[in-house]
Amino acid sequence: MTITKLEKCSRAIALTLFTAGLTMGAVSKVSAGTLDDLREQGYATVAVANEPPYSDIKGDGYVSGAAPDVARAVMKKLGVPELRAKVVGYGAMIPALMARRVDMATSGLYIKPKRCESIIYSEPDLCGAEAFAVKKGNPLNILTYEDIGNNKNVTMTTCAGCAEEAYALERGVSKDQIKIMTDPPSGMKMLQQGRVDVFALSGLGTADLLKKMNDPSLEIVMPVTGVPMGCAGAAFNSDDTAFRAAYDEALAELKASGEFAAIVEPYGFSAAATLAVKRDDFCPGN
């Protein structure tokens, strides 16, 4: 009886070790051969935030916008013909990459030193100014984040984890002055209803929303004084250095051929502004 129990125990331990070995092998394969895996399956799963013109999810689920369109052209060069989008808030994109719930983030995720501690970026693909939306005539004369911080009665909205949230906190805006929006349209509604005084987001994203809303009671402040031009890139799990290197090479070919400009400029982005900067300008050594 004792021998039988020992045999069963030994078999259970052996099975557990074997299963663990298979699991470890699978994890190793994902981190070492990401691009080959994507070529084999024929698509990449990408995180997007649905913020036109950076990224936009159509009614049928098709993902477009400047960032996904650039990524799609690059990935086709690399032998991956399809992108499948997963809508992920900016604040959740890095955890999604680290947990490998997505293969890439292609949604205008700005290249920031703090983010570079956890993930790696391609060379820049989109650059643009920052903007505020305010009530017509800008009655509170809000031109900078410091203007918001200096008047504790002023409130603003932006998305959780966005660069704009960091810009605000770094420039004296208190946390209780910031009301997090669930998405850009809901943030604009907060401004329309007087629940906040300022809507803060990327310049082109803000301009796109205002154009669609066509509300004469609102106006744009752009660029926001004292804030650097933001530049984004495709983002990857930090172990995917070979994948990132291949992506960078294909992106460089896209830029050199003129195809890059043909993709981004109809969305309002300046190809020249992006070509003038490098990843190391934002995250040296990333």
PDB file of C-alpha atoms in Angstrom:
ATOM      1  CA  MET A   1       0.000   0.000   0.000  1.00  0.00           C
ATOM      2  CA  THR A   2       2.839   2.352   0.899  1.00  0.00           C
ATOM      3  CA  ILE A   3       4.668   1.471  -2.330  1.00  0.00           C
ATOM      4  CA  THR A   4       1.557   2.254  -4.353  1.00  0.00           C
ATOM      5  CA  LYS A   5       1.191   5.635  -2.721  1.00  0.00           C
ATOM      6  CA  LEU A   6       4.868   6.407  -3.343  1.00  0.00           C
ATOM      7  CA  GLU A   7       4.548   5.388  -6.982  1.00  0.00           C
ATOM      8  CA  LYS A   8       1.492   7.609  -7.400  1.00  0.00           C
ATOM      9  CA  CYS A   9       3.290  10.474  -5.716  1.00  0.00           C
ATOM     10  CA  SER A  10       6.355  10.017  -7.939  1.00  0.00           C
ATOM     11  CA  ARG A  11       4.229   9.950 -11.073  1.00  0.00           C
ATOM     12  CA  ALA A  12       2.415  13.131  -9.961  1.00  0.00           C
ATOM     13  CA  ILE A  13       5.703  14.918  -9.299  1.00  0.00           C
ATOM     14  CA  ALA A  14       7.099  13.816 -12.649  1.00  0.00           C
ATOM     15  CA  LEU A  15       3.970  14.987 -14.458  1.00  0.00           C
ATOM     16  CA  THR A  16       4.095  18.342 -12.667  1.00  0.00           C
ATOM     17  CA  LEU A  17       7.751  18.859 -13.608  1.00  0.00           C
ATOM     18  CA  PHE A  18       7.078  17.846 -17.200  1.00  0.00           C
ATOM     19  CA  THR A  19       4.124  20.253 -17.450  1.00  0.00           C
ATOM     20  CA  ALA A  20       6.189  23.053 -15.910  1.00  0.00           C
ATOM     21  CA  GLY A  21       8.917  22.351 -18.425  1.00  0.00           C
ATOM     22  CA  LEU A  22       6.453  22.657 -21.307  1.00  0.00           C
ATOM     23  CA  THR A  23       5.106  25.936 -19.878  1.00  0.00           C
ATOM     24  CA  MET A  24       8.588  27.412 -19.462  1.00  0.00           C
ATOM     25  CA  GLY A  25       9.461  26.327 -22.976  1.00  0.00           C
ATOM     26  CA  ALA A  26       6.366  28.039 -24.348  1.00  0.00           C
ATOM     27  CA  VAL A  27       7.154  31.284 -22.558  1.00  0.00           C
ATOM     28  CA  SER A  28      10.727  31.161 -23.829  1.00  0.00           C
ATOM     29  CA  LYS A  29       9.518  30.625 -27.381  1.00  0.00           C
ATOM     30  CA  VAL A  30       7.172  33.617 -27.238  1.00  0.00           C
ATOM     31  CA  SER A  31       9.868  35.989 -26.007  1.00  0.00           C
ATOM     32  CA  ALA A  32      12.541  34.684 -28.389  1.00  0.00           C
ATOM     33  CA  GLY A  33      10.540  34.224 -31.567  1.00  0.00           C
ATOM     34  CA  THR A  34       7.737  36.759 -31.547  1.00  0.00           C
ATOM     35  CA  LEU A  35       8.045  37.895 -35.160  1.00  0.00           C
ATOM     36  CA  ASP A  36       8.295  34.334 -36.482  1.00  0.00           C
ATOM     37  CA  ASP A  37       5.202  33.430 -34.467  1.00  0.00           C
ATOM     38  CA  LEU A  38       3.276  36.373 -35.911  1.00  0.00           C
ATOM     39  CA  ARG A  39       4.285  35.484 -39.446  1.00  0.00           C
ATOM     40  CA  GLU A  40       3.075  31.940 -38.888  1.00  0.00           C
ATOM     41  CA  GLN A  41      -0.326  33.005 -37.518  1.00  0.00           C
ATOM     42  CA  GLY A  42      -0.703  35.803 -40.074  1.00  0.00           C
ATOM     43  CA  TYR A  43      -1.648  38.657 -37.761  1.00  0.00           C
ATOM     44  CA  ALA A  44      -0.512  40.778 -34.812  1.00  0.00           C
ATOM     45  CA  THR A  45      -2.726  41.826 -31.913  1.00  0.00           C
ATOM     46  CA  VAL A  46      -2.269  45.539 -31.297  1.00  0.00           C
ATOM     47  CA  ALA A  47      -3.419  47.797 -28.468  1.00  0.00           C
ATOM     48  CA  VAL A  48      -5.216  50.946 -29.602  1.00  0.00           C
ATOM     49  CA  ALA A  49      -6.970  53.675 -27.636  1.00  0.00           C
ATOM     50  CA  ASN A  50      -9.519  54.782 -30.254  1.00  0.00           C
ATOM     51  CA  GLU A  51      -8.337  58.398 -30.326  1.00  0.00           C
ATOM     52  CA  PRO A  52      -8.620  59.765 -33.885  1.00  0.00           C
ATOM     53  CA  PRO A  53      -6.540  60.676 -35.778  1.00  0.00           C
ATOM     54  CA  TYR A  54      -3.959  58.550 -33.903  1.00  0.00           C
ATOM     55  CA  SER A  55      -6.172  55.448 -33.989  1.00  0.00           C
ATOM     56  CA  ASP A  56      -9.768  54.817 -34.932  1.00  0.00           C
ATOM     57  CA  ILE A  57     -11.992  51.733 -34.687  1.00  0.00           C
ATOM     58  CA  LYS A  58     -14.583  51.532 -37.433  1.00  0.00           C
ATOM     59  CA  GLY A  59     -18.061  50.082 -36.939  1.00  0.00           C
ATOM     60  CA  ASP A  60     -17.008  46.770 -38.469  1.00  0.00           C
ATOM     61  CA  GLY A  61     -14.025  46.507 -36.107  1.00  0.00           C
ATOM     62  CA  TYR A  62     -11.423  47.563 -38.681  1.00  0.00           C
ATOM     63  CA  VAL A  63      -8.673  49.633 -37.087  1.00  0.00           C
ATOM     64  CA  SER A  64      -7.368  52.704 -38.914  1.00  0.00           C
ATOM     65  CA  GLY A  65      -5.788  56.010 -37.953  1.00  0.00           C
ATOM     66  CA  ALA A  66      -2.247  57.230 -38.505  1.00  0.00           C
ATOM     67  CA  ALA A  67      -0.519  54.931 -35.988  1.00  0.00           C
ATOM     68  CA  PRO A  68      -2.186  51.640 -37.014  1.00  0.00           C
ATOM     69  CA  ASP A  69      -1.831  52.516 -40.707  1.00  0.00           C
ATOM     70  CA  VAL A  70       1.915  53.014 -40.273  1.00  0.00           C
ATOM     71  CA  ALA A  71       2.154  49.796 -38.246  1.00  0.00           C
ATOM     72  CA  ARG A  72       0.130  47.887 -40.851  1.00  0.00           C
ATOM     73  CA  ALA A  73       2.475  49.022 -43.647  1.00  0.00           C
ATOM     74  CA  VAL A  74       5.542  48.100 -41.574  1.00  0.00           C
ATOM     75  CA  MET A  75       4.180  44.697 -40.572  1.00  0.00           C
ATOM     76  CA  LYS A  76       3.295  43.862 -44.174  1.00  0.00           C
ATOM     77  CA  LYS A  77       6.944  44.475 -45.033  1.00  0.00           C
ATOM     78  CA  LEU A  78       7.818  42.030 -42.251  1.00  0.00           C
ATOM     79  CA  GLY A  79       5.459  39.354 -43.574  1.00  0.00           C
ATOM     80  CA  VAL A  80       2.542  39.887 -41.173  1.00  0.00           C
ATOM     81  CA  PRO A  81      -0.452  40.949 -43.303  1.00  0.00           C
ATOM     82  CA  GLU A  82      -3.110  41.682 -40.674  1.00  0.00           C
ATOM     83  CA  LEU A  83      -3.604  43.736 -37.509  1.00  0.00           C
ATOM     84  CA  ARG A  84      -6.247  42.780 -34.966  1.00  0.00           C
ATOM     85  CA  ALA A  85      -7.121  45.601 -32.589  1.00  0.00           C
ATOM     86  CA  LYS A  86      -7.793  45.440 -28.886  1.00  0.00           C
ATOM     87  CA  VAL A  87      -9.053  48.691 -27.332  1.00  0.00           C
ATOM     88  CA  VAL A  88      -6.878  49.423 -24.298  1.00  0.00           C
ATOM     89  CA  GLY A  89      -6.696  52.620 -22.277  1.00  0.00           C
ATOM     90  CA  TYR A  90      -3.354  54.403 -22.339  1.00  0.00           C
ATOM     91  CA  GLY A  91      -2.824  53.653 -18.656  1.00  0.00           C
ATOM     92  CA  ALA A  92      -3.290  49.919 -19.288  1.00  0.00           C
ATOM     93  CA  MET A  93      -1.151  49.570 -22.424  1.00  0.00           C
ATOM     94  CA  ILE A  94       2.145  48.950 -20.644  1.00  0.00           C
ATOM     95  CA  PRO A  95       0.687  46.249 -18.361  1.00  0.00           C
ATOM     96  CA  ALA A  96      -0.891  44.635 -21.442  1.00  0.00           C
ATOM     97  CA  LEU A  97       2.477  44.572 -23.215  1.00  0.00           C
ATOM     98  CA  MET A  98       4.300  43.259 -20.163  1.00  0.00           C
ATOM     99  CA  ALA A  99       1.728  40.480 -19.704  1.00  0.00           C
ATOM    100  CA  ARG A 100       1.780  39.708 -23.472  1.00  0.00           C
ATOM    101  CA  ARG A 101      -1.939  40.249 -23.849  1.00  0.00           C
ATOM    102  CA  VAL A 102      -1.012  42.198 -27.004  1.00  0.00           C
ATOM    103  CA  ASP A 103       1.957  42.000 -29.353  1.00  0.00           C
ATOM    104  CA  MET A 104       2.369  45.745 -29.825  1.00  0.00           C
ATOM    105  CA  ALA A 105       0.804  49.081 -28.924  1.00  0.00           C
ATOM    106  CA  THR A 106       0.169  51.244 -31.987  1.00  0.00           C
ATOM    107  CA  SER A 107      -1.924  54.148 -30.790  1.00  0.00           C
ATOM    108  CA  GLY A 108       0.201  57.249 -30.358  1.00  0.00           C
ATOM    109  CA  LEU A 109       1.699  56.172 -27.008  1.00  0.00           C
ATOM    110  CA  TYR A 110       4.209  58.965 -26.365  1.00  0.00           C
ATOM    111  CA  ILE A 111       7.834  58.004 -25.771  1.00  0.00           C
ATOM    112  CA  LYS A 112       8.534  58.943 -22.142  1.00  0.00           C
ATOM    113  CA  PRO A 113      11.491  58.069 -19.860  1.00  0.00           C
ATOM    114  CA  LYS A 114       9.248  56.542 -17.189  1.00  0.00           C
ATOM    115  CA  ARG A 115       7.551  54.310 -19.761  1.00  0.00           C
ATOM    116  CA  CYS A 116      10.932  53.285 -21.138  1.00  0.00           C
ATOM    117  CA  GLU A 117      11.710  51.642 -17.806  1.00  0.00           C
ATOM    118  CA  SER A 118       9.115  48.962 -18.599  1.00  0.00           C
ATOM    119  CA  ILE A 119       8.813  48.698 -22.394  1.00  0.00           C
ATOM    120  CA  ILE A 120      10.780  49.430 -25.554  1.00  0.00           C
ATOM    121  CA  TYR A 121       9.809  51.677 -28.465  1.00  0.00           C
ATOM    122  CA  SER A 122      10.373  51.828 -32.186  1.00  0.00           C
ATOM    123  CA  GLU A 123      11.833  54.959 -33.683  1.00  0.00           C
ATOM    124  CA  PRO A 124       9.245  57.780 -33.624  1.00  0.00           C
ATOM    125  CA  ASP A 125       6.291  57.443 -35.967  1.00  0.00           C
ATOM    126  CA  LEU A 126       4.069  60.417 -35.009  1.00  0.00           C
ATOM    127  CA  CYS A 127       4.830  63.834 -33.514  1.00  0.00           C
ATOM    128  CA  GLY A 128       2.495  66.670 -32.643  1.00  0.00           C
ATOM    129  CA  ALA A 129       1.701  69.630 -30.413  1.00  0.00           C
ATOM    130  CA  GLU A 130      -0.482  69.582 -27.290  1.00  0.00           C
ATOM    131  CA  ALA A 131      -3.834  71.364 -27.000  1.00  0.00           C
ATOM    132  CA  PHE A 132      -6.616  72.451 -24.666  1.00  0.00           C
ATOM    133  CA  ALA A 133     -10.298  72.773 -25.455  1.00  0.00           C
ATOM    134  CA  VAL A 134     -12.034  75.529 -23.494  1.00  0.00           C
ATOM    135  CA  LYS A 135     -15.240  77.541 -23.597  1.00  0.00           C
ATOM    136  CA  LYS A 136     -15.463  80.113 -26.405  1.00  0.00           C
ATOM    137  CA  GLY A 137     -13.354  83.183 -25.693  1.00  0.00           C
ATOM    138  CA  ASN A 138     -11.261  81.270 -23.125  1.00  0.00           C
ATOM    139  CA  PRO A 139     -12.858  83.202 -20.228  1.00  0.00           C
ATOM    140  CA  LEU A 140     -10.363  81.878 -17.655  1.00  0.00           C
ATOM    141  CA  ASN A 141      -7.399  82.680 -19.940  1.00  0.00           C
ATOM    142  CA  ILE A 142      -5.966  79.159 -19.696  1.00  0.00           C
ATOM    143  CA  LEU A 143      -2.870  78.966 -21.888  1.00  0.00           C
ATOM    144  CA  THR A 144      -0.612  76.686 -19.803  1.00  0.00           C
ATOM    145  CA  TYR A 145      -0.842  73.912 -17.241  1.00  0.00           C
ATOM    146  CA  GLU A 146       0.610  76.390 -14.775  1.00  0.00           C
ATOM    147  CA  ASP A 147      -2.469  78.569 -15.305  1.00  0.00           C
ATOM    148  CA  ILE A 148      -4.604  75.640 -14.158  1.00  0.00           C
ATOM    149  CA  GLY A 149      -2.372  74.877 -11.191  1.00  0.00           C
ATOM    150  CA  ASN A 150      -2.347  78.502 -10.043  1.00  0.00           C
ATOM    151  CA  ASN A 151      -6.147  78.638  -9.806  1.00  0.00           C
ATOM    152  CA  LYS A 152      -7.386  75.814  -7.594  1.00  0.00           C
ATOM    153  CA  ASN A 153     -10.978  76.486  -8.676  1.00  0.00           C
ATOM    154  CA  VAL A 154     -10.150  75.398 -12.234  1.00  0.00           C
ATOM    155  CA  THR A 155     -10.705  71.749 -13.150  1.00  0.00           C
ATOM    156  CA  MET A 156      -9.583  69.809 -16.186  1.00  0.00           C
ATOM    157  CA  THR A 157     -10.152  66.433 -17.764  1.00  0.00           C
ATOM    158  CA  THR A 158      -7.827  64.030 -19.550  1.00  0.00           C
ATOM    159  CA  CYS A 159      -7.398  60.254 -19.721  1.00  0.00           C
ATOM    160  CA  ALA A 160      -5.760  58.133 -17.048  1.00  0.00           C
ATOM    161  CA  GLY A 161      -2.143  57.403 -17.866  1.00  0.00           C
ATOM    162  CA  CYS A 162      -2.039  59.924 -20.720  1.00  0.00           C
ATOM    163  CA  ALA A 163       0.980  62.164 -21.193  1.00  0.00           C
ATOM    164  CA  GLU A 164      -1.322  65.099 -20.494  1.00  0.00           C
ATOM    165  CA  GLU A 165      -2.011  63.839 -16.975  1.00  0.00           C
ATOM    166  CA  ALA A 166       1.733  63.729 -16.309  1.00  0.00           C
ATOM    167  CA  TYR A 167       2.261  67.183 -17.848  1.00  0.00           C
ATOM    168  CA  ALA A 168      -0.407  68.595 -15.518  1.00  0.00           C
ATOM    169  CA  LEU A 169       0.943  67.014 -12.333  1.00  0.00           C
ATOM    170  CA  GLU A 170       4.519  68.009 -13.187  1.00  0.00           C
ATOM    171  CA  ARG A 171       3.438  71.632 -13.629  1.00  0.00           C
ATOM    172  CA  GLY A 172       1.553  72.190 -10.412  1.00  0.00           C
ATOM    173  CA  VAL A 173      -1.954  70.922 -11.120  1.00  0.00           C
ATOM    174  CA  SER A 174      -3.247  68.997  -8.099  1.00  0.00           C
ATOM    175  CA  LYS A 175      -4.820  65.557  -8.421  1.00  0.00           C
ATOM    176  CA  ASP A 176      -8.175  66.827  -7.192  1.00  0.00           C
ATOM    177  CA  GLN A 177      -8.261  69.324 -10.075  1.00  0.00           C
ATOM    178  CA  ILE A 178      -8.105  66.464 -12.603  1.00  0.00           C
ATOM    179  CA  LYS A 179     -11.252  64.550 -13.496  1.00  0.00           C
ATOM    180  CA  ILE A 180     -10.420  61.436 -15.484  1.00  0.00           C
ATOM    181  CA  MET A 181     -12.522  60.852 -18.594  1.00  0.00           C
ATOM    182  CA  THR A 182     -13.495  57.409 -19.832  1.00  0.00           C
ATOM    183  CA  ASP A 183     -12.817  58.422 -23.450  1.00  0.00           C
ATOM    184  CA  PRO A 184     -12.313  61.692 -25.395  1.00  0.00           C
ATOM    185  CA  PRO A 185     -15.983  62.182 -26.416  1.00  0.00           C
ATOM    186  CA  SER A 186     -17.091  61.840 -22.783  1.00  0.00           C
ATOM    187  CA  GLY A 187     -14.405  64.335 -21.787  1.00  0.00           C
ATOM    188  CA  MET A 188     -15.721  66.858 -24.293  1.00  0.00           C
ATOM    189  CA  LYS A 189     -19.225  66.328 -22.938  1.00  0.00           C
ATOM    190  CA  MET A 190     -17.901  67.168 -19.463  1.00  0.00           C
ATOM    191  CA  LEU A 191     -16.575  70.442 -20.867  1.00  0.00           C
ATOM    192  CA  GLN A 192     -19.830  71.210 -22.679  1.00  0.00           C
ATOM    193  CA  GLN A 193     -21.837  70.614 -19.502  1.00  0.00           C
ATOM    194  CA  GLY A 194     -19.571  72.825 -17.399  1.00  0.00           C
ATOM    195  CA  ARG A 195     -18.343  69.971 -15.195  1.00  0.00           C
ATOM    196  CA  VAL A 196     -14.739  70.898 -16.096  1.00  0.00           C
ATOM    197  CA  ASP A 197     -13.096  74.052 -17.410  1.00  0.00           C
ATOM    198  CA  VAL A 198     -10.412  72.499 -19.607  1.00  0.00           C
ATOM    199  CA  PHE A 199     -10.123  69.434 -21.848  1.00  0.00           C
ATOM    200  CA  ALA A 200      -6.488  68.387 -22.411  1.00  0.00           C
ATOM    201  CA  LEU A 201      -5.256  66.009 -25.096  1.00  0.00           C
ATOM    202  CA  SER A 202      -3.047  65.867 -28.173  1.00  0.00           C
ATOM    203  CA  GLY A 203      -3.457  68.755 -30.581  1.00  0.00           C
ATOM    204  CA  LEU A 204      -4.719  66.751 -33.533  1.00  0.00           C
ATOM    205  CA  GLY A 205      -6.943  64.580 -31.351  1.00  0.00           C
ATOM    206  CA  THR A 206      -8.538  67.668 -29.816  1.00  0.00           C
ATOM    207  CA  ALA A 207      -8.942  69.387 -33.189  1.00  0.00           C
ATOM    208  CA  ASP A 208     -10.522  66.254 -34.673  1.00  0.00           C
ATOM    209  CA  LEU A 209     -13.075  66.041 -31.869  1.00  0.00           C
ATOM    210  CA  LEU A 210     -13.996  69.728 -32.075  1.00  0.00           C
ATOM    211  CA  LYS A 211     -14.454  69.470 -35.826  1.00  0.00           C
ATOM    212  CA  LYS A 212     -16.788  66.471 -35.451  1.00  0.00           C
ATOM    213  CA  MET A 213     -18.772  68.119 -32.659  1.00  0.00           C
ATOM    214  CA  ASN A 214     -19.130  71.439 -34.499  1.00  0.00           C
ATOM    215  CA  ASP A 215     -20.023  73.207 -31.233  1.00  0.00           C
ATOM    216  CA  PRO A 216     -19.531  76.995 -31.555  1.00  0.00           C
ATOM    217  CA  SER A 217     -19.418  77.333 -27.755  1.00  0.00           C
ATOM    218  CA  LEU A 218     -15.992  75.634 -27.632  1.00  0.00           C
ATOM    219  CA  GLU A 219     -12.571  76.562 -28.984  1.00  0.00           C
ATOM    220  CA  ILE A 220      -9.036  75.165 -29.103  1.00  0.00           C
ATOM    221  CA  VAL A 221      -5.840  76.470 -27.495  1.00  0.00           C
ATOM    222  CA  MET A 222      -2.883  75.108 -29.457  1.00  0.00           C
ATOM    223  CA  PRO A 223      -0.018  74.707 -28.891  1.00  0.00           C
ATOM    224  CA  VAL A 224      -0.015  74.626 -25.095  1.00  0.00           C
ATOM    225  CA  THR A 225       2.811  76.908 -23.994  1.00  0.00           C
ATOM    226  CA  GLY A 226       5.620  75.267 -22.022  1.00  0.00           C
ATOM    227  CA  VAL A 227       4.936  71.702 -23.127  1.00  0.00           C
ATOM    228  CA  PRO A 228       7.295  69.911 -25.525  1.00  0.00           C
ATOM    229  CA  MET A 229       6.126  68.403 -28.771  1.00  0.00           C
ATOM    230  CA  GLY A 230       5.051  64.846 -28.075  1.00  0.00           C
ATOM    231  CA  CYS A 231       6.368  61.982 -30.193  1.00  0.00           C
ATOM    232  CA  ALA A 232       5.071  58.433 -30.205  1.00  0.00           C
ATOM    233  CA  GLY A 233       6.324  55.113 -31.502  1.00  0.00           C
ATOM    234  CA  ALA A 234       5.169  51.526 -31.679  1.00  0.00           C
ATOM    235  CA  ALA A 235       5.678  49.933 -28.255  1.00  0.00           C
ATOM    236  CA  PHE A 236       6.853  46.396 -27.503  1.00  0.00           C
ATOM    237  CA  ASN A 237       7.521  44.032 -24.630  1.00  0.00           C
ATOM    238  CA  SER A 238      11.033  44.755 -23.364  1.00  0.00           C
ATOM    239  CA  ASP A 239      12.204  41.232 -24.319  1.00  0.00           C
ATOM    240  CA  ASP A 240      11.270  41.743 -27.982  1.00  0.00           C
ATOM    241  CA  THR A 241      14.466  43.504 -29.024  1.00  0.00           C
ATOM    242  CA  ALA A 242      14.879  41.461 -32.227  1.00  0.00           C
ATOM    243  CA  PHE A 243      11.266  42.169 -33.211  1.00  0.00           C
ATOM    244  CA  ARG A 244      11.792  45.883 -32.505  1.00  0.00           C
ATOM    245  CA  ALA A 245      15.018  45.939 -34.550  1.00  0.00           C
ATOM    246  CA  ALA A 246      13.267  44.399 -37.559  1.00  0.00           C
ATOM    247  CA  TYR A 247      10.391  46.852 -37.135  1.00  0.00           C
ATOM    248  CA  ASP A 248      12.796  49.815 -37.017  1.00  0.00           C
ATOM    249  CA  GLU A 249      14.511  48.659 -40.208  1.00  0.00           C
ATOM    250  CA  ALA A 250      11.207  48.361 -42.085  1.00  0.00           C
ATOM    251  CA  LEU A 251       9.997  51.702 -40.679  1.00  0.00           C
ATOM    252  CA  ALA A 252      13.200  53.380 -41.933  1.00  0.00           C
ATOM    253  CA  GLU A 253      12.538  51.976 -45.415  1.00  0.00           C
ATOM    254  CA  LEU A 254       8.997  53.325 -45.253  1.00  0.00           C
ATOM    255  CA  LYS A 255      10.264  56.790 -44.312  1.00  0.00           C
ATOM    256  CA  ALA A 256      12.963  56.801 -47.005  1.00  0.00           C
ATOM    257  CA  SER A 257      10.558  55.775 -49.772  1.00  0.00           C
ATOM    258  CA  GLY A 258       8.060  58.563 -49.082  1.00  0.00           C
ATOM    259  CA  GLU A 259       5.317  56.072 -48.224  1.00  0.00           C
ATOM    260  CA  PHE A 260       5.450  57.169 -44.576  1.00  0.00           C
ATOM    261  CA  ALA A 261       4.616  60.778 -45.470  1.00  0.00           C
ATOM    262  CA  ALA A 262       1.808  59.587 -47.738  1.00  0.00           C
ATOM    263  CA  ILE A 263       0.276  57.712 -44.786  1.00  0.00           C
ATOM    264  CA  VAL A 264       0.554  60.285 -41.986  1.00  0.00           C
ATOM    265  CA  GLU A 265       0.093  63.641 -43.724  1.00  0.00           C
ATOM    266  CA  PRO A 266      -3.563  63.098 -44.734  1.00  0.00           C
ATOM    267  CA  TYR A 267      -4.245  62.697 -40.995  1.00  0.00           C
ATOM    268  CA  GLY A 268      -2.666  66.098 -40.325  1.00  0.00           C
ATOM    269  CA  PHE A 269       0.710  64.913 -39.004  1.00  0.00           C
ATOM    270  CA  SER A 270       3.985  66.385 -40.198  1.00  0.00           C
ATOM    271  CA  ALA A 271       6.318  63.750 -41.626  1.00  0.00           C
ATOM    272  CA  ALA A 272       9.178  66.278 -41.484  1.00  0.00           C
ATOM    273  CA  ALA A 273       8.674  66.796 -37.732  1.00  0.00           C
ATOM    274  CA  THR A 274       8.895  63.047 -37.134  1.00  0.00           C
ATOM    275  CA  LEU A 275      11.928  62.608 -39.388  1.00  0.00           C
ATOM    276  CA  ALA A 276      13.766  65.300 -37.404  1.00  0.00           C
ATOM    277  CA  VAL A 277      13.796  63.308 -34.128  1.00  0.00           C
ATOM    278  CA  LYS A 278      15.110  59.990 -32.833  1.00  0.00           C
ATOM    279  CA  ARG A 279      14.055  57.632 -30.058  1.00  0.00           C
ATOM    280  CA  ASP A 280      17.233  58.537 -28.149  1.00  0.00           C
ATOM    281  CA  ASP A 281      16.050  62.162 -27.985  1.00  0.00           C
ATOM    282  CA  PHE A 282      13.335  60.984 -25.567  1.00  0.00           C
ATOM    283  CA  CYS A 283      14.703  57.766 -24.037  1.00  0.00           C
ATOM    284  CA  PRO A 284      18.480  57.457 -24.492  1.00  0.00           C
ATOM    285  CA  GLY A 285      19.520  53.828 -24.706  1.00  0.00           C
ATOM    286  CA  ASN A 286      15.975  52.412 -24.845  1.00  0.00           C
TER     287      ASN A 286
END
